[in-house]
CSV table of C-alpha atoms in Angstrom, one decimal:
chain,number,residue,atom,x,y,z
M,10,MET,CA,-20.4,-10.9,-33.3
M,11,LEU,CA,-17.4,-8.9,-35.5
M,12,ALA,CA,-14.0,-8.4,-33.4
M,13,LYS,CA,-11.9,-5.9,-34.9
M,14,TYR,CA,-8.2,-4.9,-33.5
M,15,ILE,CA,-7.0,-1.8,-33.5
M,16,PRO,CA,-3.1,-1.1,-32.7
M,17,TYR,CA,-2.8,0.1,-29.1
M,18,ARG,CA,-0.4,3.4,-30.4
M,19,GLU,CA,-3.7,3.7,-33.1
M,20,THR,CA,-5.5,4.1,-29.5
M,21,HIS,CA,-4.1,7.3,-28.6
M,22,SER,CA,-4.8,6.1,-24.7
M,23,PHE,CA,-1.5,4.5,-23.9
M,24,SER,CA,1.7,6.6,-22.2
M,25,PRO,CA,5.3,6.0,-24.4
M,26,ILE,CA,6.4,4.5,-21.4
M,27,VAL,CA,4.2,1.4,-22.5
M,28,LEU,CA,4.4,1.9,-26.1
M,29,ASP,CA,7.7,1.8,-26.4
M,30,TYR,CA,8.2,-0.9,-24.2
M,31,LEU,CA,5.5,-3.2,-26.4
M,32,ASP,CA,7.8,-2.7,-29.3
M,33,GLY,CA,10.5,-3.8,-27.8
M,34,LYS,CA,12.9,-0.6,-26.9
M,35,ASP,CA,16.4,-1.0,-26.2
M,36,ALA,CA,17.1,1.3,-24.5
M,37,LEU,CA,13.9,0.4,-22.0
M,38,GLU,CA,15.9,-3.3,-21.5
M,39,PRO,CA,17.9,-2.4,-18.0
M,40,PHE,CA,13.8,-1.7,-16.4
M,41,TYR,CA,12.7,-5.3,-17.1
M,42,ALA,CA,14.2,-8.8,-17.4
M,43,TYR,CA,12.4,-10.4,-20.6
M,44,LYS,CA,10.2,-9.3,-23.2
M,45,PRO,CA,6.6,-10.4,-23.2
M,46,VAL,CA,7.1,-12.8,-25.8
M,47,LEU,CA,6.6,-16.7,-25.6
M,48,ALA,CA,10.9,-16.2,-26.2
M,49,GLY,CA,9.9,-14.6,-22.9
M,50,PHE,CA,8.5,-16.5,-20.9
M,51,LYS,CA,11.3,-19.5,-22.1
M,52,GLU,CA,13.9,-17.6,-20.9
M,53,ALA,CA,11.8,-16.7,-18.0
M,54,ILE,CA,11.0,-19.9,-17.3
M,55,ASN,CA,14.7,-21.8,-17.4
M,56,ASN,CA,15.8,-18.9,-15.3
M,57,ARG,CA,13.6,-18.7,-12.2
M,58,ASN,CA,14.7,-19.9,-9.6
M,59,TYR,CA,12.5,-19.4,-6.3
M,60,THR,CA,12.9,-20.1,-2.9
M,61,VAL,CA,8.6,-20.0,-2.2
M,62,ASN,CA,7.4,-21.7,0.4
M,63,ARG,CA,5.0,-23.6,-1.6
M,64,GLN,CA,3.7,-25.9,1.4
M,65,LEU,CA,2.7,-22.8,3.2
M,66,LEU,CA,1.2,-21.0,0.5
M,67,THR,CA,-1.1,-24.2,-0.2
M,68,ASP,CA,-1.7,-24.6,2.9
M,69,ILE,CA,-3.1,-20.9,3.3
M,70,ILE,CA,-5.0,-20.8,0.5
M,71,HIS,CA,-6.6,-23.9,1.3
M,72,LYS,CA,-7.3,-22.1,5.0
M,73,GLN,CA,-8.6,-19.1,2.6
M,74,TYR,CA,-11.1,-21.0,0.6
M,75,ALA,CA,-12.6,-22.7,3.8
M,76,GLY,CA,-16.5,-22.7,3.3
M,77,ILE,CA,-16.4,-21.9,-0.7
M,78,SER,CA,-17.5,-24.5,-3.1
M,79,LYS,CA,-14.1,-25.4,-5.3
M,80,SER,CA,-13.8,-26.4,-8.6
M,81,VAL,CA,-11.7,-29.6,-10.1
M,82,ALA,CA,-10.2,-27.3,-12.0
M,83,LEU,CA,-9.5,-25.5,-8.6
M,84,ASP,CA,-8.8,-27.5,-7.2
M,85,GLU,CA,-6.5,-29.1,-9.3
M,86,HIS,CA,-4.3,-25.9,-9.5
M,87,ILE,CA,-4.5,-25.5,-5.8
M,88,GLN,CA,-2.6,-28.7,-5.8
M,89,LEU,CA,-0.4,-28.3,-8.7
M,90,LEU,CA,1.4,-25.4,-6.7
M,91,LYS,CA,3.5,-27.8,-4.3
M,92,ASN,CA,5.5,-28.9,-7.6
M,93,GLU,CA,8.3,-27.5,-8.8
M,94,ASN,CA,7.1,-26.9,-12.5
M,95,THR,CA,4.5,-25.5,-11.9
M,96,PHE,CA,4.0,-20.9,-12.5
M,97,THR,CA,1.9,-18.7,-11.9
M,98,ILE,CA,0.7,-15.9,-13.5
M,99,THR,CA,-1.1,-13.0,-11.8
M,100,THR,CA,-2.8,-9.8,-12.2
M,101,GLY,CA,-4.0,-8.0,-9.2
M,102,HIS,CA,-6.8,-5.8,-8.1
M,103,GLN,CA,-8.8,-3.5,-5.7
M,104,LEU,CA,-11.6,-4.8,-3.7
M,105,ASN,CA,-13.9,-2.8,-5.6
M,106,ILE,CA,-17.7,-3.7,-5.2
M,107,PHE,CA,-19.8,-6.0,-7.6
M,108,THR,CA,-16.1,-6.1,-9.2
M,109,GLY,CA,-15.8,-2.2,-10.4
M,110,PRO,CA,-14.9,-1.6,-13.0
M,111,LEU,CA,-14.9,-3.5,-16.7
M,112,TYR,CA,-11.0,-4.0,-16.6
M,113,PHE,CA,-11.7,-5.7,-13.3
M,114,ILE,CA,-12.8,-8.8,-15.4
M,115,TYR,CA,-10.8,-7.7,-18.6
M,116,LYS,CA,-7.0,-8.2,-16.1
M,117,ILE,CA,-8.6,-12.1,-14.9
M,118,VAL,CA,-9.7,-13.2,-18.3
M,119,THR,CA,-5.5,-11.8,-20.1
M,120,ALA,CA,-4.3,-14.0,-16.8
M,121,ILE,CA,-6.7,-16.8,-17.3
M,122,ASN,CA,-6.2,-17.1,-21.5
M,123,LEU,CA,-1.9,-16.9,-20.6
M,124,ALA,CA,-1.8,-19.6,-18.5
M,125,LYS,CA,-3.7,-21.8,-21.1
M,126,GLU,CA,-1.3,-20.9,-24.3
M,127,LEU,CA,1.7,-21.1,-21.9
M,128,LYS,CA,1.0,-25.0,-21.2
M,129,GLN,CA,0.0,-25.7,-24.3
M,130,ALA,CA,3.8,-23.9,-25.8
M,131,TYR,CA,5.3,-25.6,-22.5
M,132,PRO,CA,3.1,-28.7,-21.8
M,133,ASP,CA,5.7,-30.0,-19.6
M,134,TYR,CA,5.3,-27.0,-17.2
M,135,ASN,CA,2.3,-25.7,-14.9
M,136,PHE,CA,0.6,-22.3,-15.3
M,137,VAL,CA,-1.7,-21.3,-13.1
M,138,PRO,CA,-4.4,-18.2,-13.5
M,139,VAL,CA,-3.9,-15.8,-9.7
M,140,TYR,CA,-6.4,-12.5,-8.5
M,141,TRP,CA,-4.1,-10.7,-5.6
M,142,MET,CA,-6.7,-9.4,-4.1
M,143,ALA,CA,-5.4,-5.5,-2.8
M,144,THR,CA,-6.9,-6.4,0.9
M,145,GLU,CA,-4.4,-4.4,2.2
M,146,ASP,CA,-5.4,-1.4,0.4
M,147,HIS,CA,-7.2,2.1,1.9
M,148,ASP,CA,-8.6,4.0,-0.5
M,149,PHE,CA,-12.4,2.8,0.4
M,150,GLU,CA,-13.3,5.8,-1.8
M,151,GLU,CA,-12.4,3.8,-4.8
M,152,ILE,CA,-13.8,0.7,-4.1
M,153,ASN,CA,-17.1,1.8,-2.5
M,154,HIS,CA,-19.2,2.4,-6.0
M,155,LEU,CA,-20.3,0.7,-8.8
M,156,LYS,CA,-22.3,3.0,-12.0
M,157,VAL,CA,-25.1,0.5,-13.6
M,158,GLU,CA,-26.5,2.7,-17.3
M,159,ASP,CA,-26.9,6.1,-15.7
M,160,LYS,CA,-27.0,4.8,-12.0
M,161,MET,CA,-24.2,5.7,-9.4
M,162,LEU,CA,-24.3,2.8,-6.8
M,163,THR,CA,-22.4,3.4,-3.4
M,164,TRP,CA,-22.0,1.8,-0.4
M,165,GLN,CA,-22.4,4.5,2.9
M,166,LYS,CA,-20.1,3.5,5.4
M,167,GLN,CA,-17.1,5.1,7.8
M,168,ALA,CA,-14.3,2.8,7.2
M,169,ALA,CA,-10.8,3.3,8.2
M,170,GLY,CA,-7.9,0.4,7.3
M,171,ALA,CA,-7.7,-2.4,5.2
M,172,THR,CA,-10.4,-2.6,2.7
M,173,GLY,CA,-9.9,-6.6,2.7
M,174,ARG,CA,-11.1,-6.5,7.2
M,175,LEU,CA,-13.6,-3.5,6.6
M,176,SER,CA,-17.0,-5.9,7.6
M,177,THR,CA,-20.1,-6.3,5.0
M,178,LYS,CA,-22.6,-5.9,7.8
M,179,ASP,CA,-24.1,-2.9,6.5
M,180,MET,CA,-23.6,-3.4,2.7
M,181,ALA,CA,-28.0,-5.1,2.3
M,182,GLU,CA,-28.9,-1.3,1.3
M,183,VAL,CA,-26.5,-1.5,-1.9
M,184,LEU,CA,-26.7,-4.9,-2.7
M,185,GLN,CA,-30.9,-4.6,-2.9
M,186,ALA,CA,-29.9,-1.9,-4.7
M,187,TYR,CA,-27.1,-3.7,-7.6
M,188,GLN,CA,-29.3,-7.1,-7.4
M,189,GLY,CA,-32.7,-4.9,-8.6
M,190,TYR,CA,-30.6,-3.5,-12.1
M,191,LEU,CA,-29.7,-6.9,-13.0
M,192,GLY,CA,-33.3,-8.0,-14.0
M,193,ILE,CA,-35.0,-11.3,-14.7
M,194,THR,CA,-33.4,-13.0,-17.3
M,195,GLU,CA,-32.0,-15.6,-16.1
M,196,ASN,CA,-27.8,-14.4,-16.2
M,197,GLY,CA,-29.2,-11.7,-13.7
M,198,LYS,CA,-30.8,-14.5,-11.4
M,199,LYS,CA,-28.0,-16.3,-11.5
M,200,LEU,CA,-25.3,-13.2,-11.0
M,201,SER,CA,-28.3,-11.8,-7.8
M,202,GLU,CA,-28.1,-15.1,-6.6
M,203,LEU,CA,-23.6,-15.3,-6.4
M,204,ALA,CA,-24.0,-11.0,-5.3
M,205,GLU,CA,-26.5,-12.4,-1.5
M,206,LYS,CA,-24.4,-15.5,-1.3
M,207,ALA,CA,-20.9,-13.6,-1.1
M,208,TYR,CA,-22.1,-9.7,0.5
M,209,ALA,CA,-24.5,-11.5,2.5
M,210,GLY,CA,-23.0,-14.3,3.4
M,211,HIS,CA,-19.5,-13.9,4.3
M,212,GLN,CA,-18.6,-11.3,7.2
M,213,THR,CA,-15.5,-10.0,4.9
M,214,LEU,CA,-15.1,-7.7,2.2
M,215,SER,CA,-12.0,-10.1,1.5
M,216,ALA,CA,-13.9,-13.1,2.2
M,217,ALA,CA,-16.9,-11.7,0.0
M,218,THR,CA,-14.9,-10.7,-3.2
M,219,ARG,CA,-13.3,-14.3,-2.8
M,220,GLU,CA,-17.1,-15.7,-3.2
M,221,LEU,CA,-18.0,-13.1,-5.7
M,222,VAL,CA,-14.6,-14.1,-8.1
M,223,ASN,CA,-15.2,-17.8,-7.6
M,224,GLY,CA,-18.3,-18.0,-8.8
M,225,LEU,CA,-17.4,-15.9,-12.0
M,226,PHE,CA,-14.0,-17.8,-12.6
M,227,GLY,CA,-13.2,-20.6,-10.4
M,228,GLU,CA,-14.6,-22.8,-12.8
M,229,GLN,CA,-11.5,-21.7,-14.9
M,230,GLY,CA,-9.4,-22.3,-11.7
M,231,LEU,CA,-8.6,-19.0,-11.1
M,232,VAL,CA,-7.2,-18.8,-7.8
M,233,CYS,CA,-7.4,-15.8,-5.4
M,234,ILE,CA,-5.1,-14.9,-3.0
M,235,ASP,CA,-5.3,-13.0,0.1
M,236,ALA,CA,-1.6,-11.5,1.1
M,237,ASP,CA,-2.4,-11.1,4.4
M,238,GLU,CA,-1.5,-13.3,6.6
M,239,ARG,CA,0.6,-13.8,9.4
M,240,GLU,CA,3.0,-16.6,8.0
M,241,LEU,CA,3.0,-15.3,4.3
M,242,LYS,CA,4.7,-11.3,5.7
M,243,ARG,CA,6.6,-13.0,8.0
M,244,GLU,CA,8.8,-14.6,4.6
M,245,PHE,CA,9.3,-11.2,4.2
M,246,ALA,CA,10.1,-10.1,7.4
M,247,ALA,CA,13.5,-9.1,6.7
M,248,ILE,CA,12.9,-7.2,3.7
M,249,THR,CA,10.6,-5.6,5.7
M,250,PHE,CA,13.6,-4.4,8.4
M,251,GLN,CA,16.1,-4.1,6.0
M,252,ASP,CA,14.3,-1.9,4.2
M,253,ILE,CA,12.8,0.1,6.2
M,254,THR,CA,15.9,0.9,8.5
M,255,GLY,CA,17.9,1.1,5.1
M,256,GLN,CA,15.7,3.0,2.8
M,257,HIS,CA,17.4,0.4,0.2
M,258,SER,CA,14.0,0.9,-2.2
M,259,PHE,CA,13.9,4.6,-2.3
M,260,GLU,CA,17.2,4.6,-3.4
M,261,HIS,CA,16.8,2.8,-5.7
M,262,ILE,CA,13.5,3.3,-7.4
M,263,ASN,CA,14.8,6.9,-7.2
M,264,ALA,CA,17.9,6.2,-9.3
M,265,ALA,CA,15.5,4.7,-12.1
M,266,ASN,CA,12.9,7.5,-11.9
M,267,GLU,CA,15.5,10.3,-12.6
M,268,ALA,CA,16.6,7.6,-15.5
M,269,LEU,CA,13.4,6.9,-17.1
M,270,THR,CA,12.9,10.9,-16.8
M,271,ASP,CA,16.3,11.7,-18.9
M,272,MET,CA,14.9,9.3,-21.1
M,273,GLY,CA,12.3,11.3,-21.5
M,274,TYR,CA,9.3,9.3,-20.1
M,275,LYS,CA,7.3,10.5,-16.7
M,276,PRO,CA,7.3,7.7,-14.0
M,277,GLN,CA,4.0,6.5,-12.5
M,278,VAL,CA,5.2,6.2,-8.8
M,279,ASN,CA,7.9,8.1,-6.7
M,280,PRO,CA,9.0,6.1,-3.5
M,281,ARG,CA,8.9,7.4,0.2
M,282,GLU,CA,11.9,7.2,2.2
M,283,ILE,CA,9.9,4.2,4.1
M,284,ASN,CA,7.3,2.0,1.9
M,285,PHE,CA,5.8,0.5,4.6
M,286,PHE,CA,2.1,1.1,6.8
M,287,TYR,CA,1.5,-0.3,10.0
M,288,MET,CA,-1.6,-2.3,10.2
M,289,THR,CA,-4.4,-3.3,12.5
M,290,ASP,CA,-7.9,-3.5,11.9
M,291,GLN,CA,-8.7,-0.1,12.2
M,292,LEU,CA,-5.4,1.3,11.6
M,293,ARG,CA,-3.0,1.6,8.2
M,294,GLU,CA,-0.8,4.8,8.9
M,295,ARG,CA,2.7,4.9,7.2
M,296,ILE,CA,5.9,4.9,9.6
M,297,VAL,CA,8.4,8.0,9.3
M,298,ASN,CA,11.6,8.5,10.3
M,299,ASP,CA,11.5,11.2,13.2
M,300,GLY,CA,15.1,11.3,13.6
M,301,ASP,CA,15.2,9.4,16.5
M,302,GLY,CA,13.5,6.5,15.5
M,303,PHE,CA,10.6,4.8,13.8
M,304,LEU,CA,7.6,6.7,14.0
M,305,VAL,CA,3.9,5.6,12.8
M,306,ASN,CA,2.1,8.6,11.3
M,307,ASN,CA,-1.4,10.1,13.5
M,308,THR,CA,0.3,8.3,16.4
M,309,GLU,CA,1.8,7.8,19.7
M,310,ILE,CA,3.4,4.6,18.0
M,311,ARG,CA,7.3,4.8,18.1
M,312,PHE,CA,10.1,1.9,17.4
M,313,THR,CA,13.7,1.8,18.0
M,314,LYS,CA,15.9,-0.2,15.4
M,315,GLU,CA,15.8,-2.3,17.9
M,316,SER,CA,12.2,-2.6,18.6
M,317,LEU,CA,11.0,-2.4,15.4
M,318,GLN,CA,13.1,-6.0,14.6
M,319,HIS,CA,11.9,-7.5,17.7
M,320,GLU,CA,7.8,-6.2,16.7
M,321,ILE,CA,8.2,-7.3,12.4
M,322,ASN,CA,9.8,-10.5,14.4
M,323,ASN,CA,6.9,-10.9,16.6
M,324,TYR,CA,3.9,-9.2,14.5
M,325,PRO,CA,5.2,-9.3,10.9
M,326,GLU,CA,1.3,-9.2,10.3
M,327,ARG,CA,1.7,-5.5,11.3
M,328,PHE,CA,3.6,-4.5,8.8
M,329,SER,CA,2.2,-3.8,5.0
M,330,PRO,CA,4.1,-2.9,2.0
M,331,ASN,CA,2.8,0.3,-0.2
M,332,VAL,CA,2.8,-0.1,-4.2
M,333,VAL,CA,6.5,0.3,-4.4
M,334,MET,CA,7.4,-2.4,-2.2
M,335,ARG,CA,3.7,-4.8,-3.0
M,336,PRO,CA,5.3,-6.3,-6.0
M,337,MET,CA,8.3,-7.8,-3.8
M,338,TYR,CA,6.3,-9.1,-1.8
M,339,GLN,CA,4.2,-11.0,-4.0
M,340,GLU,CA,7.7,-11.8,-5.8
M,341,VAL,CA,8.4,-13.6,-3.0
M,342,ILE,CA,5.6,-15.8,-1.9
M,343,LEU,CA,4.4,-16.6,-5.3
M,344,PRO,CA,6.2,-19.0,-7.6
M,345,ASN,CA,5.5,-16.3,-10.3
M,346,LEU,CA,6.6,-16.1,-13.7
M,347,ALA,CA,4.5,-12.9,-14.7
M,348,TYR,CA,2.1,-10.2,-13.5
M,349,ILE,CA,-0.4,-8.7,-15.5
M,350,GLY,CA,-1.7,-4.8,-15.1
M,351,GLY,CA,-3.1,-1.9,-16.9
M,352,GLY,CA,-0.3,0.6,-18.7
M,353,ALA,CA,-0.3,2.6,-15.2
M,354,GLU,CA,1.0,-0.8,-13.7
M,355,LEU,CA,3.3,-1.5,-16.4
M,356,THR,CA,5.0,2.0,-16.3
M,357,TYR,CA,5.9,1.6,-12.5
M,358,TRP,CA,7.0,-2.3,-12.9
M,359,LEU,CA,9.5,-0.9,-15.2
M,360,GLN,CA,11.1,1.5,-12.3
M,361,LEU,CA,11.2,-1.2,-9.5
M,362,LYS,CA,13.5,-3.7,-11.9
M,363,SER,CA,17.0,-1.8,-10.3
M,364,ASN,CA,15.4,-2.5,-6.3
M,365,PHE,CA,14.8,-5.8,-7.6
M,366,ASN,CA,18.4,-6.6,-8.1
M,367,PHE,CA,19.6,-5.0,-5.2
M,368,TYR,CA,17.4,-7.7,-3.1
M,369,LYS,CA,17.7,-10.1,-5.5
M,370,VAL,CA,14.3,-11.2,-6.3
M,371,SER,CA,13.6,-13.1,-9.3
M,372,PHE,CA,11.4,-10.3,-11.7
M,373,PRO,CA,8.8,-11.3,-13.9
M,374,VAL,CA,7.7,-11.3,-17.0
M,375,VAL,CA,5.4,-7.8,-17.2
M,376,MET,CA,2.1,-7.6,-19.3
M,377,LEU,CA,-0.3,-5.6,-20.6
M,378,ARG,CA,-3.2,-6.8,-19.5
M,379,ASN,CA,-6.3,-6.6,-23.0
M,380,SER,CA,-9.1,-4.1,-23.9
M,381,ALA,CA,-11.9,-4.3,-25.3
M,382,MET,CA,-14.9,-2.4,-26.1
M,383,VAL,CA,-18.5,-3.8,-26.6
M,384,ILE,CA,-21.0,-2.0,-28.7
M,385,ASP,CA,-24.1,-2.6,-30.4
M,386,GLU,CA,-24.8,-2.6,-34.5
M,387,GLN,CA,-26.1,0.9,-34.5
M,388,SER,CA,-24.1,2.4,-31.5
M,389,ALA,CA,-21.0,0.9,-34.6
M,390,ARG,CA,-22.4,2.3,-37.1
M,391,LYS,CA,-22.8,6.0,-35.9
M,392,MET,CA,-19.0,5.9,-34.7
M,393,HIS,CA,-18.6,5.0,-38.6
M,394,ILE,CA,-19.8,7.8,-39.8
M,395,CYS,CA,-18.9,10.6,-37.6
M,396,SER,CA,-15.1,9.3,-37.1
M,397,ARG,CA,-15.0,9.2,-41.3
M,398,LYS,CA,-16.8,13.0,-41.1
M,399,TRP,CA,-14.7,14.2,-38.2
M,400,TYR,CA,-11.2,13.0,-37.8
M,401,GLY,CA,-11.2,12.0,-41.6
M,402,LYS,CA,-8.1,9.9,-42.3
M,403,ILE,CA,-8.2,8.0,-38.7
M,404,ARG,CA,-6.7,4.5,-39.6
M,405,SER,CA,-8.5,3.2,-36.4
M,406,CYS,CA,-11.9,4.2,-37.4
M,407,ASN,CA,-12.8,0.6,-39.2
M,408,TRP,CA,-16.0,0.3,-37.7
M,409,GLN,CA,-18.1,-2.5,-39.4
M,410,SER,CA,-21.8,-2.3,-39.5
């Protein structure tokens, strides 16, 4: 296989803020903690000050892997999380059926490879690749389909609430259709068996996705984490109450957005006054301030400040952070050194730095995931000819047949 590398700017696929961040533009320094280079990781290692409950974290991971065959590398990584010299290298994504888009895979491979590279550079420390499962996301329409060649496969279901809690009992039809496209090659058969084991062998989408990802990357020591856990949410409860009642994330992220906009950049996300959902098995709705207290949108559930404190203390699992508070929850419960995401994720992480500063939560190294396109020889030749014909001097047209 011939590999060709194209500079990010020449792909014309990334926003100015992402490109300027990768180039180390001085104006963006207030919006991140460490540069995404080897020296930046060393600085982060020296500065990170964790209050992570490592024993709780490993206990929950072991519980979540009950009934799943763990590789030696995975079991070793879970045990290493107890040690103070162990860091996580995290990426995250929604629970797309059968992994969904290819960048699901790219993210995980980037995390695994970065963990290996850091271990070589800093052998006195351990680096564990982590897939953060977006189990609390409720956008079912974004994860319920997969395109195989020219065929769209869709999981037909009336869904509500967090996707990680969805039952997989009605996946037989889409599972069978997916298996039909895998063919009878050795790899096709292995993937078919893995999909069957995952989606037919588990009760929830969260458990099924863990089985599937473990089957693909468990030998590399990748740890899957579902943060929809009562005791993990308890670790975040103080910030949950403080942010709902004080609306600090709204204030600080809006200020960062204004600063970035003044610099000519376009923010990726906009905070709400309250950046948490109230969540039960069939419900994930925004919490809003109605003037007299706090209301769960589209329900009759209401809280005073005092009853909200009681609810968070006693049922922390019912409070789900949205896109701007999820990264902070992640950094509170993980000994995390780096987060790997796509261009949109990288952008919104830069919007969050001032809010991390307010809550005195460490900010990780933020990395752009690797990207790739695999094409056959004939397609490469056509791309080379067409780009020369239509785009003339385009520098990124360097495909070889």
